[in-house]
Tab-separated table of C-alpha atoms (C1' of nucleotides) in Angstrom:
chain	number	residue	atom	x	y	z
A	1	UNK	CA	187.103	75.928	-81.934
A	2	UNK	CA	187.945	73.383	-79.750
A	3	UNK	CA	185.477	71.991	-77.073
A	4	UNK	CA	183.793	69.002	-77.669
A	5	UNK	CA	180.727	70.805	-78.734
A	6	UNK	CA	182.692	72.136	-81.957
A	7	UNK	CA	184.628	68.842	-82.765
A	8	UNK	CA	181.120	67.030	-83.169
A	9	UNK	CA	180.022	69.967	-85.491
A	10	UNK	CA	183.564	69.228	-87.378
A	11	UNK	CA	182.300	65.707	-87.143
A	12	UNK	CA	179.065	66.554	-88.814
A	13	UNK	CA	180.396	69.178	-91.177
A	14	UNK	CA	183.391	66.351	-92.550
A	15	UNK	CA	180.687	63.370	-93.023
A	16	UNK	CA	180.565	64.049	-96.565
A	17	UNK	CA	184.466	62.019	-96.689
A	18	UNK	CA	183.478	58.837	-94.983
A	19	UNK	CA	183.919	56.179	-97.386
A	20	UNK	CA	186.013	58.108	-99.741
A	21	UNK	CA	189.539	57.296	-100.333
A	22	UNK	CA	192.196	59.612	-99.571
A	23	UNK	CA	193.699	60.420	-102.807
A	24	UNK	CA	196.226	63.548	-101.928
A	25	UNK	CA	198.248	63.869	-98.624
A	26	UNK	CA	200.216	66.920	-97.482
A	27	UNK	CA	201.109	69.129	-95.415
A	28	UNK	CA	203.851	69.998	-92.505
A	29	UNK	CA	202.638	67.562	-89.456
A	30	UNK	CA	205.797	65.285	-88.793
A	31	UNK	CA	204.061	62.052	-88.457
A	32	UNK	CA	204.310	59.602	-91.744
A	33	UNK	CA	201.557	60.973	-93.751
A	34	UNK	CA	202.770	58.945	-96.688
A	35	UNK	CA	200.981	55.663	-95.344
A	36	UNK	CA	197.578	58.012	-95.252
A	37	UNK	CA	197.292	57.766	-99.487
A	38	UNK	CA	194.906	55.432	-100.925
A	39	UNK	CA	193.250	54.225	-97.669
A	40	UNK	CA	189.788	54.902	-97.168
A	41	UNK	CA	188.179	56.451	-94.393
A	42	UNK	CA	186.458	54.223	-92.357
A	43	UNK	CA	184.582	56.719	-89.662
A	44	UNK	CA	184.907	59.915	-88.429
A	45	UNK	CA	184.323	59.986	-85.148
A	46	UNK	CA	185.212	62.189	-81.560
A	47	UNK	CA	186.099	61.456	-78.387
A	48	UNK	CA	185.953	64.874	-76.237
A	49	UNK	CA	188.131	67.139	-77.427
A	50	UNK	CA	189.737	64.651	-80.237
A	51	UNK	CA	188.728	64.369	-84.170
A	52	UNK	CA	189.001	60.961	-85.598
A	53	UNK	CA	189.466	59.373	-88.815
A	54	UNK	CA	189.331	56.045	-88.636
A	55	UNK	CA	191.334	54.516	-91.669
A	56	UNK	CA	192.034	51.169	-92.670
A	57	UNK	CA	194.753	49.974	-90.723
A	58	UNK	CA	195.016	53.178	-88.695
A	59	UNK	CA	193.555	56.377	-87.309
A	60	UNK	CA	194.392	59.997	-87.854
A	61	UNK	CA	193.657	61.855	-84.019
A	62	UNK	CA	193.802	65.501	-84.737
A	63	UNK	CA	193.781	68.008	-81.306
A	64	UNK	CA	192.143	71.264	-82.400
A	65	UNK	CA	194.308	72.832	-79.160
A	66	UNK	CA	193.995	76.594	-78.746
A	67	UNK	CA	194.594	78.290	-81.539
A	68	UNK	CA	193.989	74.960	-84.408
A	69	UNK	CA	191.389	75.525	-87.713
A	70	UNK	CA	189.976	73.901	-90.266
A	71	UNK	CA	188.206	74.736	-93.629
A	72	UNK	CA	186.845	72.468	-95.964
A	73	UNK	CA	186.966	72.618	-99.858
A	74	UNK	CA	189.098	75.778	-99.446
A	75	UNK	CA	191.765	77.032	-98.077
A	76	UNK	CA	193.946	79.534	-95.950
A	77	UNK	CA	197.508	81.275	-96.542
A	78	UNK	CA	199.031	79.108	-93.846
A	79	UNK	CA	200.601	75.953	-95.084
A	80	UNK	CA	198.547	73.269	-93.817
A	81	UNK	CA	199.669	70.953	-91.208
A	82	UNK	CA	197.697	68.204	-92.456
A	83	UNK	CA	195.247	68.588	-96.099
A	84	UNK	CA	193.607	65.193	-97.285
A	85	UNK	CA	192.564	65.779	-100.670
A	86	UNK	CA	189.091	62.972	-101.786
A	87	UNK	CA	187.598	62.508	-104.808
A	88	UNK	CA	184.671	64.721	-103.874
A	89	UNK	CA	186.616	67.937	-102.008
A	90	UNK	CA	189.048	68.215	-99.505
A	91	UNK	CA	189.871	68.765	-95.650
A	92	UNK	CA	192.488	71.084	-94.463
A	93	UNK	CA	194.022	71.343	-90.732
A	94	UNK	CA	195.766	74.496	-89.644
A	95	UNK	CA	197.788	75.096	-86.172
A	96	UNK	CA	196.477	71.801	-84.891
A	97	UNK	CA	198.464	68.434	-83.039
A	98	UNK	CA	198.526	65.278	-85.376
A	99	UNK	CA	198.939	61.961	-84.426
A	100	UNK	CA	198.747	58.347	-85.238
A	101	UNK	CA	196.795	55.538	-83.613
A	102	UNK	CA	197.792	52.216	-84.529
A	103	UNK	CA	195.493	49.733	-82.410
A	104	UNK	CA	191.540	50.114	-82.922
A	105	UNK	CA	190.022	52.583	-81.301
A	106	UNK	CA	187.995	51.071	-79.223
A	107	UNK	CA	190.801	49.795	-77.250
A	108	UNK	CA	192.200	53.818	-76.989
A	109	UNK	CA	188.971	55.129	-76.032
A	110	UNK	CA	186.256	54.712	-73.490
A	111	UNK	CA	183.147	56.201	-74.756
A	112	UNK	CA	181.293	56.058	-71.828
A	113	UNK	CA	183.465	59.542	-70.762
A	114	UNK	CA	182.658	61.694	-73.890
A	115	UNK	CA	179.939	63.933	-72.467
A	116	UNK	CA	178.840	64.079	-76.005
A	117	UNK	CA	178.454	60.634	-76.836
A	118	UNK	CA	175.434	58.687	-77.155
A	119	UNK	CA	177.394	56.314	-74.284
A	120	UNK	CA	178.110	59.116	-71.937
A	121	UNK	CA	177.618	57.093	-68.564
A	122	UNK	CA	176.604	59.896	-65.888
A	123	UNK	CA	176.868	57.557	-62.896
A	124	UNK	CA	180.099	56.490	-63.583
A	125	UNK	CA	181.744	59.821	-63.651
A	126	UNK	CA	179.584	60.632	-60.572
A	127	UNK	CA	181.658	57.427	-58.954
A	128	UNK	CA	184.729	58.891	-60.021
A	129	UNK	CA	184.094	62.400	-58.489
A	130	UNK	CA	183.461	60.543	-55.191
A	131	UNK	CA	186.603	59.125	-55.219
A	132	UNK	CA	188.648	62.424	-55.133
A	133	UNK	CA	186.816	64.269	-52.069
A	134	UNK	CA	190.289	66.617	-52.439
A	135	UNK	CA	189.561	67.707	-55.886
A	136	UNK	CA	188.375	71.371	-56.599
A	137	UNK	CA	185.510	72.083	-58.143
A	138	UNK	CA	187.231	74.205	-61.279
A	139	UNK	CA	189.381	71.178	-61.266
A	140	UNK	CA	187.259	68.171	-61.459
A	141	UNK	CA	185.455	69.812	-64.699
A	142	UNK	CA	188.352	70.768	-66.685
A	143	UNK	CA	189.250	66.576	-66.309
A	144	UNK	CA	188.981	64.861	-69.287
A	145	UNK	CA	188.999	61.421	-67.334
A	146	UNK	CA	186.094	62.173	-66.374
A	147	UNK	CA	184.173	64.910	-68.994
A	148	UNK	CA	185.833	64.906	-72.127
A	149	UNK	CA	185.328	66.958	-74.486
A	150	UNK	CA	184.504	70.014	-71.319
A	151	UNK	CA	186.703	72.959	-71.249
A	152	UNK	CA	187.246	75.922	-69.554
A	153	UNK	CA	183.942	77.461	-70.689
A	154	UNK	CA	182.407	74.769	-69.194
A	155	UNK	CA	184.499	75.717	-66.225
A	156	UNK	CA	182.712	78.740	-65.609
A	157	UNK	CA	179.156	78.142	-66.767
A	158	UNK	CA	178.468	75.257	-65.170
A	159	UNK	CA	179.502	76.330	-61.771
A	160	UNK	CA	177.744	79.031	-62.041
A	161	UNK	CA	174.463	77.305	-63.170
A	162	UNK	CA	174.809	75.436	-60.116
A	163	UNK	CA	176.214	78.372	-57.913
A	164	UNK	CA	179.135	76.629	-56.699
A	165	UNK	CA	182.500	78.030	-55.975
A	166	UNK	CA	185.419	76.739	-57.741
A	167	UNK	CA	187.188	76.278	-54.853
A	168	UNK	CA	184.918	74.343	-52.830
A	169	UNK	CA	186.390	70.628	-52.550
A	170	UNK	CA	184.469	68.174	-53.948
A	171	UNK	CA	184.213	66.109	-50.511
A	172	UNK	CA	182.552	69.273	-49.259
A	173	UNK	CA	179.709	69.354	-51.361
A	174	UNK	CA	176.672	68.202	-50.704
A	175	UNK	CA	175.470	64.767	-53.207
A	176	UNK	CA	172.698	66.497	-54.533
A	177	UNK	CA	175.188	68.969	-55.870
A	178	UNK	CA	177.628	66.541	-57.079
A	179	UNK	CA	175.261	65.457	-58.893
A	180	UNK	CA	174.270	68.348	-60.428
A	181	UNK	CA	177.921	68.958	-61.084
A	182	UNK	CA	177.489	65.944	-63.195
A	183	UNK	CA	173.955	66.319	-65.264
A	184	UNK	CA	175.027	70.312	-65.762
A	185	UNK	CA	178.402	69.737	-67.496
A	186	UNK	CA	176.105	67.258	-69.801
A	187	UNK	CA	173.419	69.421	-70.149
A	188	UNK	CA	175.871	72.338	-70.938
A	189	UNK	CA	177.414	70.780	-73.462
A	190	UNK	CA	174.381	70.505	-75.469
A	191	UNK	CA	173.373	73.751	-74.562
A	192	UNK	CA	176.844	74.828	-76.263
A	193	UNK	CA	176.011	73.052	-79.138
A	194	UNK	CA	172.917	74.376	-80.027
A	195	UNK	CA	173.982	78.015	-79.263
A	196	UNK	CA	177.455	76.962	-81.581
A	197	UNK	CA	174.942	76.199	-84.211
A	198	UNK	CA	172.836	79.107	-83.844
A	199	UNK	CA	176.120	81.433	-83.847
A	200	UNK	CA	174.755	82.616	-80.346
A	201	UNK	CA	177.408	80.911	-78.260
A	202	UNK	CA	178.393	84.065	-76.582
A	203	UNK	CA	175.259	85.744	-76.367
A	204	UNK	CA	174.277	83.048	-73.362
A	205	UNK	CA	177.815	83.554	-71.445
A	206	UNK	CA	176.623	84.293	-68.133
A	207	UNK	CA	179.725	84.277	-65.953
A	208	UNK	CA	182.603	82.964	-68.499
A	209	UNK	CA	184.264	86.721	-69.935
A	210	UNK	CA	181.367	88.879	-67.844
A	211	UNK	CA	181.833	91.865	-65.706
A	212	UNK	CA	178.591	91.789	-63.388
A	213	UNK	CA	176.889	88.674	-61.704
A	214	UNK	CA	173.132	88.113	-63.737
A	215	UNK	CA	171.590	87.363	-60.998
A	216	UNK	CA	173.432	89.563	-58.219
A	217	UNK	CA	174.328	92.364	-60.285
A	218	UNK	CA	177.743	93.078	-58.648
A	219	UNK	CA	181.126	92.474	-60.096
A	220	UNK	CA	182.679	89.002	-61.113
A	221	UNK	CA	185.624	87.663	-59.234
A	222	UNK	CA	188.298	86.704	-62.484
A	223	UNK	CA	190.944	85.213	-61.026
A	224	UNK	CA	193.773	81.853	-62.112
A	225	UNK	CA	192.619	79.792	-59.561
A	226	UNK	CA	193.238	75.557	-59.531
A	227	UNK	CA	195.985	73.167	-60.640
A	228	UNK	CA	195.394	74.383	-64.505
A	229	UNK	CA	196.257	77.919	-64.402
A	230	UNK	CA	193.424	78.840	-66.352
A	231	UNK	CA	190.970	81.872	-65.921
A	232	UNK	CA	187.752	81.278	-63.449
A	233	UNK	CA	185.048	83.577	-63.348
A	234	UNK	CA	182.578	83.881	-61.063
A	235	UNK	CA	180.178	85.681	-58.512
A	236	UNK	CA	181.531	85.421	-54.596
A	237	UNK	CA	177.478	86.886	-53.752
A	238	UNK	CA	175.792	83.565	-55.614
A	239	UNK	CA	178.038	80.662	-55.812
A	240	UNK	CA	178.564	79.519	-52.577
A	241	UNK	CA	182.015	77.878	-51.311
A	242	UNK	CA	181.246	74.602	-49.466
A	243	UNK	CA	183.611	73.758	-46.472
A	244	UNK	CA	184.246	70.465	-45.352
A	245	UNK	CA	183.968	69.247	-41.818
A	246	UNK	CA	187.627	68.025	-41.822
A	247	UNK	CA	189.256	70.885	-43.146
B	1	DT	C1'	196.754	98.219	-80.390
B	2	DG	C1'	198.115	94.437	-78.170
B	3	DG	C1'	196.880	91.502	-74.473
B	4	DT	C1'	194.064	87.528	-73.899
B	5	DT	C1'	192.592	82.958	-74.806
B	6	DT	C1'	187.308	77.338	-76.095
B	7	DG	C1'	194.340	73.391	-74.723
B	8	DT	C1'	198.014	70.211	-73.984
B	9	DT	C1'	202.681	68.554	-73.666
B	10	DG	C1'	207.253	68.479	-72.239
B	11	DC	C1'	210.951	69.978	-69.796
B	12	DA	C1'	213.915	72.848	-66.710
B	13	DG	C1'	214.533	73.851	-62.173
B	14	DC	C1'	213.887	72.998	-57.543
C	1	DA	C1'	211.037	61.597	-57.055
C	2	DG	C1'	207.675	64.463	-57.749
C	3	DC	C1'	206.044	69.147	-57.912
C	4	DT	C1'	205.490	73.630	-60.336
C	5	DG	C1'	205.710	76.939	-63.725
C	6	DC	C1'	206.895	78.233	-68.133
C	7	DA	C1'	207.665	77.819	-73.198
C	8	DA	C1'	205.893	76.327	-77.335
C	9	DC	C1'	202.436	76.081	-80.630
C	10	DA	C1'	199.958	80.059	-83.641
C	11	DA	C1'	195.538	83.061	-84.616
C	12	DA	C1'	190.926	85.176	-83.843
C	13	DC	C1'	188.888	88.336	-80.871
C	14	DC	C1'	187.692	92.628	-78.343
DNA sequence: TGGTTTGTTGCAGC
DNA sequence: AGCTGCAACAAACC
């Protein structure tokens, strides 16, 4: 479920409830859902990884984490941890991190670092990359400062598109594959999307969950590797590992 | 069958 | 003080 990809098909899939009023609240989240009844939903929106629904005088922020689910006009076994009953259906969140914004959104998020928004602003996250030569590669994709919504997925594919390893630093890379870095993890995510859609998603894994290299045909590295703990795979024959001159 | 995992936070321990 | 690593959450997937 929960890279940015899916949230903006959540987005899409919910759109029927903007502008309805939220006539039923329950469910087992701790946060006040009393003050939810009767207002009517304003947007629904995402910022990377986040769902959104912009109310009157605030906004529901639901994380998807791991494991969270939704359905929509039905239901599952589990008690919900937050189900918002309209006048024409209802939405239902499983397993999933609710929480309250009080001030407008636009003062909580910047846009501009949603790699799926319309105001994703390439050269600014290019700045920011620049400005941590120390950061690894696996690292500085997994950042939601700077790509929102880009998970560990992401991660793997993208480095591999560009055949980087994700331990080169990111002062060791060359700026035409910085760059790259940058226009890949944006062009991946739609990429994602479209395969999401298409219930192909997997199908086009070429590194993330593999055994062989595609274009080397011998074995994967998997391995933990990074601040984050979290699973890297890729091909030590392809994706080269930068070094740089000071280290 | 059960280990793994599209994620994040908070806290214990050092 | 600031880091690291783990628990917690909770469920589909191979």
């Amino acid at each position: 479920m929960p890279e940015g990809p899916s949230i903006v098909i959540l987005r899409e899939e919910t759109a029927q409830f903007s502008g309805h009023k939220i006539l039923r609240v329950e469910g087992n989240s701790k946060v006040d859902l009393n003050r939810l009844l009767g207002q009517t939903v304003r947007s629904l929106r995402s910022w990377g990884k986040h769902f959104l629904i912009e109310l009157e005088d605030a906004s529901v922020r639901i994380h998807l984490l791991l494991f969270g689910s939704y359905r929509i006009d039905e239901r599952k076994e589990a008690t919900p941890r937050l189900s918002l009953g309209f006048d024409n259906g209802e939405l239902n969140f499983y397993g999933c991190s609710v929480e309250l914004i009080e001030e407008p959104l636009e003062q909580r998020y910047d846009w501009r670092t949603d790699i799926m928004s319309e105001q994703w602003d390439a050269g600014r996250a290019l700045e920011k990359l620049q400005g941590m030569p120390g950061t690894l590669a696996c690292d500085a994709i997994l950042d939601q400062q700077i790509f929102a919504g880009a998970g560990n997925i992401f991660k793997n594919e993208v480095l591999f598109r560009i055949k980087v390893h994700p331990m080169t630093k990111l002062g060791a890379l060359p700026a035409a594959k910085l760059q790259e870095l940058v226009t890949e993890t944006h062009q991946y995510a739609f990429d994602f999307l479209k395969w999401k859609k298409a219930f192909v998603l997997k199908q086009h894994w070429q590194a993330h969950r593999q055994g062989t290299c595609p274009r080397c045909q011998i074995p994967l590295v998997k391995a933990k590797l990074g601040l984050t703990n979290r699973q890297s795979y890729f091909c030590e024959g392809c994706q080269k590992r930068y070094i740089a001159s000071d280290d």
